[in-house]
């Protein structure tokens, strides 16, 4: 908005107040002389022409929705930060939904596309159910899904590669001499939980390490749940020497519990998180984390949706953002200090 | 949404697919038998009655906007986290604007209330200018301002008390024996910058400490700017023993520079941030911070706006949320470990 004519510049050119410009452009009763001045200034600055051009594109709302699973999770906030400016630069308002990963809420968001309150939707579901797929097929506006969808789903799709990401982390821990590597995961019926659990098992196998069920603890993708899960694992396997956590919030919970139990990080237990959120660099000790490119995924999703809104029909596209291991103090003391 | 009837429950009751329910409720061509089943199930579940009741309240968009200054600042994200569920529970969608604290953008948001794309607006401007006040007086939908507005402004208003907050921090540092207390501030032409700078000077005066211009460095409310400002202060005043930072991002920048310069926190320099964001508890060392109640302010703003939307005319209200000092390792090692 800062580039085109604004009501500020119109007010300045017309020599009237900003409120007067607002009244005129909104069609409210105003003195004839003021109307004349404002319309002349708006014409000179090209403002009216834009407004008319906009209204001619009928049935457009100039709004796009982003349905995020959890407004408290920094990974989604990192997406939001990239989505917002891309849409704003293209003249779209952003409508924000937080679904708390409740399937019925996500289905309702897809359903309400029928009301045409937005021109398109970016959605980041934790689980993609049959109901999702049915609604996607019937969706009345373009949708981009951030996350994994079944093969053959006809939808623009931005994916992370958490399988390769987990492998990067396990290889790193192995190279540091760790052999009792635990996994703290979220629910296995979520897409990330299932993918990360399978990747952990696969990575151990490729390194010739045995898969030990005692080393795996399922909790949920939150700090308090992560802490609880690590407490249970430590009680069962006191000699664990590394923890692969399925996201940064779980890893922060792990640091809390390890600190409280008198274990040094990384000397006694090395910790790796996932998502490389802002919290990872700020944590104590700073947290080695697998970046799944949240920011890049948000940006790619916004660009895919804009392309669809501007270009119309084309084949659905899949964009996969590669992972990256960011090494910090929770595995390598020299990278920033230890507890 | 999870409480009322959803298209999921209607589909189940009617024994048809979710997509069929969606088609019927959106008025798309569907087999007569399906339409009959869906309408019967929707009637039984009270869904249609709700939809009709909604549409009868004409000229309502069921959308509310939140215009935040910076989508990257955790203080605003803390507000967003509280605003979103309050609005969602009341049946409002949230439209998100990020203005980057550009006055022209904020004025445009106020102006566009005339298009009635939302029923109300929550705005958190860094600066409240004459142009803001003029537009607020002419606003065509209810507005709640989070931040300080001039006395007599007729608008619902939620305020922090950063003056008392700074005093809590300076008193704390003084009680720890610190006497060379520096201040790293944001721009003085912002409402928080001006208030926090004045509060610092006043708090020193009340403690009988001299005000030394060399101990004050102006930067901006970001981590990199904070780091730069602390670097300049250290070069000028190497014996500074405490830093009062005007927000947590500045304080994180301070920790970066102090660590790089070989100074121990808090032994050599104690550091206090402001806003008590998630980053403060996760930082290394964990950061003592003044909570200005971002979450409480977001919640209060959403509730004020809902009250206005539901209750109509009443006198404008001012809600002031009291500050709270959260002591952590960056001033007291026993609160969680030192660098």
PDB file of C-alpha atoms in Angstrom, chain B residues 64-211:
ATOM      1  CA  UNK B  64     -12.785  -8.611  12.966  1.00  0.00           C
ATOM      2  CA  UNK B  65      -9.368  -7.229  12.014  1.00  0.00           C
ATOM      3  CA  UNK B  66      -6.218  -7.108  14.120  1.00  0.00           C
ATOM      4  CA  UNK B  67      -3.621  -4.652  12.842  1.00  0.00           C
ATOM      5  CA  UNK B  68      -0.299  -5.492  14.459  1.00  0.00           C
ATOM      6  CA  UNK B  69       2.827  -3.389  14.066  1.00  0.00           C
ATOM      7  CA  UNK B  70       5.227  -6.295  13.465  1.00  0.00           C
ATOM      8  CA  UNK B  71       4.311  -9.914  12.729  1.00  0.00           C
ATOM      9  CA  UNK B  72       7.846 -10.921  13.782  1.00  0.00           C
ATOM     10  CA  UNK B  73       7.632  -9.495  17.319  1.00  0.00           C
ATOM     11  CA  UNK B  74       6.637 -12.098  19.916  1.00  0.00           C
ATOM     12  CA  UNK B  75       4.835  -9.467  22.033  1.00  0.00           C
ATOM     13  CA  UNK B  76       2.275  -8.999  19.247  1.00  0.00           C
ATOM     14  CA  UNK B  77       2.130 -12.744  18.641  1.00  0.00           C
ATOM     15  CA  UNK B  78       1.294 -13.177  22.352  1.00  0.00           C
ATOM     16  CA  UNK B  79      -1.621 -10.756  21.828  1.00  0.00           C
ATOM     17  CA  UNK B  80      -2.685 -12.608  18.686  1.00  0.00           C
ATOM     18  CA  UNK B  81      -2.738 -15.921  20.558  1.00  0.00           C
ATOM     19  CA  UNK B  82      -5.287 -14.523  23.037  1.00  0.00           C
ATOM     20  CA  UNK B  83      -7.319 -12.469  20.567  1.00  0.00           C
ATOM     21  CA  UNK B  84      -7.863 -15.358  18.157  1.00  0.00           C
ATOM     22  CA  UNK B  85      -9.713 -17.815  20.462  1.00  0.00           C
ATOM     23  CA  UNK B  86     -11.892 -15.084  22.034  1.00  0.00           C
ATOM     24  CA  UNK B  87     -13.094 -13.990  18.594  1.00  0.00           C
ATOM     25  CA  UNK B  88     -13.430 -17.541  17.287  1.00  0.00           C
ATOM     26  CA  UNK B  89     -15.581 -18.546  20.273  1.00  0.00           C
ATOM     27  CA  UNK B  90     -17.901 -15.641  19.475  1.00  0.00           C
ATOM     28  CA  UNK B  91     -18.173 -16.680  15.805  1.00  0.00           C
ATOM     29  CA  UNK B  92     -15.854 -14.050  14.294  1.00  0.00           C
ATOM     30  CA  UNK B  93     -13.170 -14.641  11.705  1.00  0.00           C
ATOM     31  CA  UNK B  94      -9.879 -12.835  12.247  1.00  0.00           C
ATOM     32  CA  UNK B  95      -8.361 -10.687   9.495  1.00  0.00           C
ATOM     33  CA  UNK B  96      -4.695 -10.008  10.147  1.00  0.00           C
ATOM     34  CA  UNK B  97      -2.844  -6.881   9.053  1.00  0.00           C
ATOM     35  CA  UNK B  98       0.846  -6.277   9.574  1.00  0.00           C
ATOM     36  CA  UNK B  99       1.539  -2.576   9.186  1.00  0.00           C
ATOM     37  CA  UNK B 100       5.296  -2.594   9.959  1.00  0.00           C
ATOM     38  CA  UNK B 101       4.375   0.454  12.091  1.00  0.00           C
ATOM     39  CA  UNK B 102       4.129   2.535   8.887  1.00  0.00           C
ATOM     40  CA  UNK B 103       1.659   5.328   9.666  1.00  0.00           C
ATOM     41  CA  UNK B 104       0.282   5.448   6.105  1.00  0.00           C
ATOM     42  CA  UNK B 105      -0.525   1.715   6.306  1.00  0.00           C
ATOM     43  CA  UNK B 106      -2.303   2.144   9.633  1.00  0.00           C
ATOM     44  CA  UNK B 107      -4.306   5.074   8.297  1.00  0.00           C
ATOM     45  CA  UNK B 108      -5.281   2.971   5.275  1.00  0.00           C
ATOM     46  CA  UNK B 109      -6.535   0.202   7.586  1.00  0.00           C
ATOM     47  CA  UNK B 110      -8.672   2.716   9.507  1.00  0.00           C
ATOM     48  CA  UNK B 111      -9.900   4.210   6.241  1.00  0.00           C
ATOM     49  CA  UNK B 112     -10.895   0.860   4.796  1.00  0.00           C
ATOM     50  CA  UNK B 113     -13.284   0.319   7.731  1.00  0.00           C
ATOM     51  CA  UNK B 114     -15.556   2.391   5.478  1.00  0.00           C
ATOM     52  CA  UNK B 115     -15.754  -0.588   3.101  1.00  0.00           C
ATOM     53  CA  UNK B 116     -17.308  -2.577   5.980  1.00  0.00           C
ATOM     54  CA  UNK B 117     -15.140  -5.614   5.294  1.00  0.00           C
ATOM     55  CA  UNK B 118     -14.987  -6.156   9.062  1.00  0.00           C
ATOM     56  CA  UNK B 119     -17.333  -5.405  11.957  1.00  0.00           C
ATOM     57  CA  UNK B 120     -14.551  -4.024  14.147  1.00  0.00           C
ATOM     58  CA  UNK B 121     -10.825  -3.457  14.508  1.00  0.00           C
ATOM     59  CA  UNK B 122      -8.131  -3.977  17.135  1.00  0.00           C
ATOM     60  CA  UNK B 123      -5.050  -1.902  16.393  1.00  0.00           C
ATOM     61  CA  UNK B 124      -1.681  -1.754  18.114  1.00  0.00           C
ATOM     62  CA  UNK B 125       0.173   1.261  16.684  1.00  0.00           C
ATOM     63  CA  UNK B 126       3.704   2.218  17.810  1.00  0.00           C
ATOM     64  CA  UNK B 127       2.954   5.908  17.247  1.00  0.00           C
ATOM     65  CA  UNK B 128      -0.431   7.595  17.586  1.00  0.00           C
ATOM     66  CA  UNK B 129      -0.304  10.625  15.261  1.00  0.00           C
ATOM     67  CA  UNK B 130      -2.757  13.447  14.549  1.00  0.00           C
ATOM     68  CA  UNK B 131      -3.778  11.494  11.452  1.00  0.00           C
ATOM     69  CA  UNK B 132      -4.640   8.469  13.618  1.00  0.00           C
ATOM     70  CA  UNK B 133      -6.807  10.606  15.902  1.00  0.00           C
ATOM     71  CA  UNK B 134      -8.604  12.216  12.984  1.00  0.00           C
ATOM     72  CA  UNK B 135      -9.365   8.828  11.430  1.00  0.00           C
ATOM     73  CA  UNK B 136     -10.413   7.337  14.775  1.00  0.00           C
ATOM     74  CA  UNK B 137     -12.959  10.131  15.212  1.00  0.00           C
ATOM     75  CA  UNK B 138     -14.369   9.357  11.748  1.00  0.00           C
ATOM     76  CA  UNK B 139     -14.110   5.543  11.987  1.00  0.00           C
ATOM     77  CA  UNK B 140     -17.130   3.697  10.605  1.00  0.00           C
ATOM     78  CA  UNK B 141     -16.766   0.622  12.850  1.00  0.00           C
ATOM     79  CA  UNK B 142     -15.767   0.090  16.488  1.00  0.00           C
ATOM     80  CA  UNK B 143     -12.025   0.289  17.158  1.00  0.00           C
ATOM     81  CA  UNK B 144      -9.997  -0.798  20.200  1.00  0.00           C
ATOM     82  CA  UNK B 145      -6.481   0.639  20.510  1.00  0.00           C
ATOM     83  CA  UNK B 146      -3.813  -1.374  22.335  1.00  0.00           C
ATOM     84  CA  UNK B 147      -1.321   1.282  23.406  1.00  0.00           C
ATOM     85  CA  UNK B 148      -1.374   4.762  24.838  1.00  0.00           C
ATOM     86  CA  UNK B 149      -3.619   7.418  23.310  1.00  0.00           C
ATOM     87  CA  UNK B 150      -3.801  11.113  24.281  1.00  0.00           C
ATOM     88  CA  UNK B 151      -6.123  11.996  27.172  1.00  0.00           C
ATOM     89  CA  UNK B 152      -9.676  12.608  26.043  1.00  0.00           C
ATOM     90  CA  UNK B 153      -9.499  10.383  22.929  1.00  0.00           C
ATOM     91  CA  UNK B 154     -12.917   8.761  22.679  1.00  0.00           C
ATOM     92  CA  UNK B 155     -11.899   5.175  21.930  1.00  0.00           C
ATOM     93  CA  UNK B 156     -11.812   1.873  23.827  1.00  0.00           C
ATOM     94  CA  UNK B 157      -8.223   1.581  24.952  1.00  0.00           C
ATOM     95  CA  UNK B 158      -6.017  -1.086  26.564  1.00  0.00           C
ATOM     96  CA  UNK B 159      -2.787   0.172  28.091  1.00  0.00           C
ATOM     97  CA  UNK B 160       0.362  -1.279  29.537  1.00  0.00           C
ATOM     98  CA  UNK B 161       2.156   0.566  32.323  1.00  0.00           C
ATOM     99  CA  UNK B 162       5.747   0.508  31.115  1.00  0.00           C
ATOM    100  CA  UNK B 163       6.679   3.355  33.483  1.00  0.00           C
ATOM    101  CA  UNK B 164       6.005   1.209  36.530  1.00  0.00           C
ATOM    102  CA  UNK B 165       7.557  -1.719  34.655  1.00  0.00           C
ATOM    103  CA  UNK B 166      10.876   0.074  34.110  1.00  0.00           C
ATOM    104  CA  UNK B 167      10.858   1.147  37.757  1.00  0.00           C
ATOM    105  CA  UNK B 168      10.442  -2.496  38.889  1.00  0.00           C
ATOM    106  CA  UNK B 169      13.487  -3.440  36.790  1.00  0.00           C
ATOM    107  CA  UNK B 170      15.722  -0.546  37.935  1.00  0.00           C
ATOM    108  CA  UNK B 171      14.806  -1.136  41.609  1.00  0.00           C
ATOM    109  CA  UNK B 172      15.699  -4.827  41.137  1.00  0.00           C
ATOM    110  CA  UNK B 173      19.099  -4.018  39.582  1.00  0.00           C
ATOM    111  CA  UNK B 174      19.782  -1.451  42.322  1.00  0.00           C
ATOM    112  CA  UNK B 175      18.932  -3.999  45.038  1.00  0.00           C
ATOM    113  CA  UNK B 176      21.555  -6.324  43.451  1.00  0.00           C
ATOM    114  CA  UNK B 177      24.187  -3.617  43.966  1.00  0.00           C
ATOM    115  CA  UNK B 178      24.364  -2.362  40.371  1.00  0.00           C
ATOM    116  CA  UNK B 179      25.139   1.368  40.045  1.00  0.00           C
ATOM    117  CA  UNK B 180      26.245   1.798  36.396  1.00  0.00           C
ATOM    118  CA  UNK B 181      22.923   0.885  34.820  1.00  0.00           C
ATOM    119  CA  UNK B 182      22.735   1.491  31.073  1.00  0.00           C
ATOM    120  CA  UNK B 183      19.564   1.857  29.005  1.00  0.00           C
ATOM    121  CA  UNK B 184      19.200   0.452  25.477  1.00  0.00           C
ATOM    122  CA  UNK B 185      16.087   2.008  24.012  1.00  0.00           C
ATOM    123  CA  UNK B 186      14.107   2.071  20.779  1.00  0.00           C
ATOM    124  CA  UNK B 187      13.355   5.286  18.878  1.00  0.00           C
ATOM    125  CA  UNK B 188      12.236   8.132  21.143  1.00  0.00           C
ATOM    126  CA  UNK B 189       9.466   9.170  18.735  1.00  0.00           C
ATOM    127  CA  UNK B 190       7.586   5.925  19.455  1.00  0.00           C
ATOM    128  CA  UNK B 191       5.149   5.735  22.377  1.00  0.00           C
ATOM    129  CA  UNK B 192       7.058   2.882  24.129  1.00  0.00           C
ATOM    130  CA  UNK B 193      10.465   4.445  23.429  1.00  0.00           C
ATOM    131  CA  UNK B 194       9.477   7.801  24.920  1.00  0.00           C
ATOM    132  CA  UNK B 195       7.723   6.276  27.947  1.00  0.00           C
ATOM    133  CA  UNK B 196      10.531   3.845  28.763  1.00  0.00           C
ATOM    134  CA  UNK B 197      13.263   6.466  28.362  1.00  0.00           C
ATOM    135  CA  UNK B 198      11.458   8.887  30.690  1.00  0.00           C
ATOM    136  CA  UNK B 199      10.753   6.113  33.215  1.00  0.00           C
ATOM    137  CA  UNK B 200      14.450   5.117  33.292  1.00  0.00           C
ATOM    138  CA  UNK B 201      15.511   8.693  34.060  1.00  0.00           C
ATOM    139  CA  UNK B 202      12.817   9.086  36.730  1.00  0.00           C
ATOM    140  CA  UNK B 203      13.638   5.751  38.422  1.00  0.00           C
ATOM    141  CA  UNK B 204      17.361   6.641  38.625  1.00  0.00           C
ATOM    142  CA  UNK B 205      16.460  10.021  40.117  1.00  0.00           C
ATOM    143  CA  UNK B 206      14.262   8.487  42.803  1.00  0.00           C
ATOM    144  CA  UNK B 207      17.145   6.182  43.779  1.00  0.00           C
ATOM    145  CA  UNK B 208      19.559   9.128  43.989  1.00  0.00           C
ATOM    146  CA  UNK B 209      21.601   7.919  40.975  1.00  0.00           C
ATOM    147  CA  UNK B 210      22.862  10.532  38.499  1.00  0.00           C
ATOM    148  CA  UNK B 211      21.472  10.527  34.942  1.00  0.00           C
TER     149      UNK B 211
END
